[in-house]
Coordinates of C-alpha atoms in Angstrom, one line a residue:
M15 CA -32.2 0.1 40.3
K16 CA -34.6 0.0 37.3
N17 CA -33.2 3.2 35.9
K18 CA -29.7 1.8 35.9
I19 CA -30.7 -1.3 34.0
Y20 CA -32.5 0.8 31.3
I21 CA -29.3 2.9 30.8
F22 CA -27.0 -0.1 30.8
I23 CA -28.8 -2.2 28.2
P24 CA -28.6 0.4 25.4
L25 CA -24.9 0.9 26.2
I26 CA -24.3 -2.8 25.5
F27 CA -25.9 -2.6 22.1
I28 CA -23.9 0.5 21.2
F29 CA -20.7 -1.2 22.2
V30 CA -21.4 -4.3 20.1
A31 CA -22.6 -2.2 17.1
C32 CA -19.3 -0.2 17.1
G33 CA -17.3 -3.3 16.1
F34 CA -16.1 -3.9 12.6
D35 CA -17.6 -6.1 10.0
T36 CA -15.1 -8.6 8.6
N37 CA -17.2 -9.3 5.5
K38 CA -17.7 -5.6 4.5
E39 CA -15.3 -3.8 2.2
Y40 CA -14.1 -0.4 3.2
T41 CA -12.3 2.3 1.2
C42 CA -9.3 4.3 2.1
G43 CA -8.2 6.6 -0.8
I44 CA -7.3 4.2 -3.7
Y45 CA -7.4 1.1 -1.6
T46 CA -10.4 -1.2 -0.9
F47 CA -9.9 -3.5 2.1
K48 CA -11.6 -5.8 4.7
Y49 CA -10.8 -6.1 8.4
I50 CA -9.5 -9.4 9.5
D51 CA -9.2 -8.5 13.2
K52 CA -8.5 -5.4 15.2
Q53 CA -4.9 -5.1 14.0
S54 CA -4.9 -6.4 10.4
V55 CA -6.6 -6.0 7.1
S56 CA -6.9 -7.8 3.8
L57 CA -6.2 -5.6 0.7
C58 CA -9.0 -6.3 -1.8
E59 CA -8.3 -3.8 -4.6
V60 CA -6.0 -1.0 -5.7
G61 CA -7.2 2.0 -7.7
Y62 CA -6.7 2.0 -11.4
S63 CA -4.2 4.8 -11.5
Q64 CA -1.9 3.0 -9.0
R65 CA -2.1 -0.3 -10.9
N66 CA -1.0 1.4 -14.1
S67 CA 2.2 2.9 -12.8
D68 CA 5.5 1.2 -13.5
T69 CA 5.9 0.0 -9.9
L70 CA 3.0 -0.9 -7.7
Y71 CA 3.8 -0.5 -4.0
I72 CA 1.4 -2.2 -1.7
P73 CA 1.0 -0.3 1.6
K74 CA 2.3 -1.7 4.9
T75 CA -0.7 -0.3 6.8
I76 CA -4.2 1.0 6.2
Y77 CA -5.7 3.2 9.0
G78 CA -2.9 1.8 11.3
N79 CA -3.8 -1.8 10.6
N80 CA -1.2 -4.1 9.1
V81 CA -1.9 -5.4 5.5
V82 CA -1.4 -9.2 6.0
K83 CA -3.3 -10.5 3.0
I84 CA -3.5 -9.5 -0.6
E85 CA -6.8 -10.5 -2.4
N86 CA -7.7 -9.3 -5.9
I87 CA -5.5 -6.4 -7.0
G88 CA -6.9 -6.3 -10.5
S89 CA -5.1 -6.2 -13.8
G90 CA -3.0 -3.2 -14.8
S91 CA 0.2 -2.3 -16.5
A92 CA 2.6 -2.4 -13.5
K93 CA 5.9 -4.1 -14.3
K94 CA 7.1 -4.5 -10.8
I95 CA 5.1 -5.2 -7.5
V96 CA 6.6 -4.6 -4.1
L97 CA 4.9 -6.2 -1.1
P98 CA 5.5 -5.0 2.5
S99 CA 7.0 -7.2 5.2
T100 CA 3.6 -7.5 6.9
V101 CA 2.1 -9.7 4.1
K102 CA 1.6 -13.3 5.2
S103 CA -0.7 -14.6 2.5
I104 CA -1.6 -13.9 -1.2
G105 CA -5.2 -14.9 -1.9
K106 CA -6.7 -16.7 -4.9
R107 CA -6.2 -15.0 -8.2
A108 CA -4.7 -11.9 -6.6
F109 CA -2.5 -11.1 -9.6
K110 CA -4.3 -13.2 -12.2
W111 CA -3.9 -11.8 -15.8
C112 CA -1.5 -9.1 -14.7
K113 CA 0.3 -9.6 -18.0
N114 CA 3.0 -6.9 -17.6
I115 CA 4.5 -8.0 -14.2
E116 CA 8.1 -8.8 -14.7
T117 CA 9.2 -8.9 -11.1
I118 CA 7.6 -9.2 -7.7
S119 CA 9.3 -8.7 -4.4
L120 CA 7.9 -11.4 -2.0
P121 CA 8.6 -10.6 1.7
D122 CA 10.1 -12.9 4.3
G123 CA 7.2 -14.1 6.5
L124 CA 5.0 -14.9 3.5
T125 CA 3.5 -18.3 4.2
T126 CA 0.8 -18.9 1.6
I127 CA 0.3 -18.4 -2.1
E128 CA -3.2 -19.6 -2.9
D129 CA -4.6 -20.9 -6.2
E130 CA -4.0 -19.1 -9.5
V131 CA -2.2 -16.2 -7.9
F132 CA 0.1 -15.5 -10.9
Y133 CA -2.1 -17.2 -13.5
G134 CA -1.5 -15.6 -16.9
C135 CA 1.4 -13.3 -15.8
F136 CA 3.1 -13.8 -19.1
S137 CA 5.9 -11.3 -18.5
L138 CA 7.0 -12.8 -15.1
K139 CA 10.6 -13.9 -15.6
E140 CA 12.0 -14.6 -12.2
I141 CA 10.6 -15.3 -8.8
T142 CA 12.3 -16.1 -5.5
L143 CA 10.1 -17.6 -2.9
P144 CA 11.2 -16.8 0.7
A145 CA 12.0 -19.7 3.0
S146 CA 8.8 -18.9 5.0
V147 CA 6.5 -20.1 2.1
K148 CA 5.0 -23.4 3.1
N149 CA 2.0 -23.7 0.8
I150 CA 1.4 -23.0 -2.9
G151 CA -2.0 -23.5 -4.4
K152 CA -3.1 -25.1 -7.7
S153 CA -2.1 -23.4 -10.9
A154 CA -0.4 -20.6 -9.0
F155 CA 2.1 -20.1 -11.9
K156 CA 0.0 -21.4 -14.8
W157 CA 0.6 -19.6 -18.1
C158 CA 3.7 -17.9 -16.7
K159 CA 5.4 -19.0 -19.9
N160 CA 8.4 -16.6 -19.6
I161 CA 9.7 -17.7 -16.1
E162 CA 13.3 -18.5 -16.5
T163 CA 14.1 -19.2 -12.9
I164 CA 12.2 -20.0 -9.8
S165 CA 13.7 -20.6 -6.4
L166 CA 11.7 -23.0 -4.2
P167 CA 12.2 -23.1 -0.4
D168 CA 12.8 -26.3 1.6
G169 CA 9.8 -27.6 3.5
L170 CA 7.3 -26.6 0.8
T171 CA 4.0 -28.6 1.1

């Protein structure tokens, strides 16, 4: 009986240690991300070369996990940003000072745009918020001085 206990206890520690750390950043090619849970990740950063292409496509999955949140993408010269349908939240300052963004495709299912997300996006001209958006943080569109039209959904809080 004693031998079985000695074998079982180390196995418990190995099983617990194999979990993922939700505070640690991981890298997959040009993407830096954090695990949110076993099925979803938060995109923390995109590589310099990708940010400086004309169109920045955010991946739908990383290592088979859905990208559900966008954090800090970092500034670049991209004029258009396309978010996948899996994105539910855009974190604080995600696109802050991305001065060249003219258009961004926001997916249905997006619920939250946090503080200062598009702060200083001088070239942003038009934005349509999907009906699923319920929360927009402070100064989300501050210094977006070229916005000509913005469509706001009903039920916005």
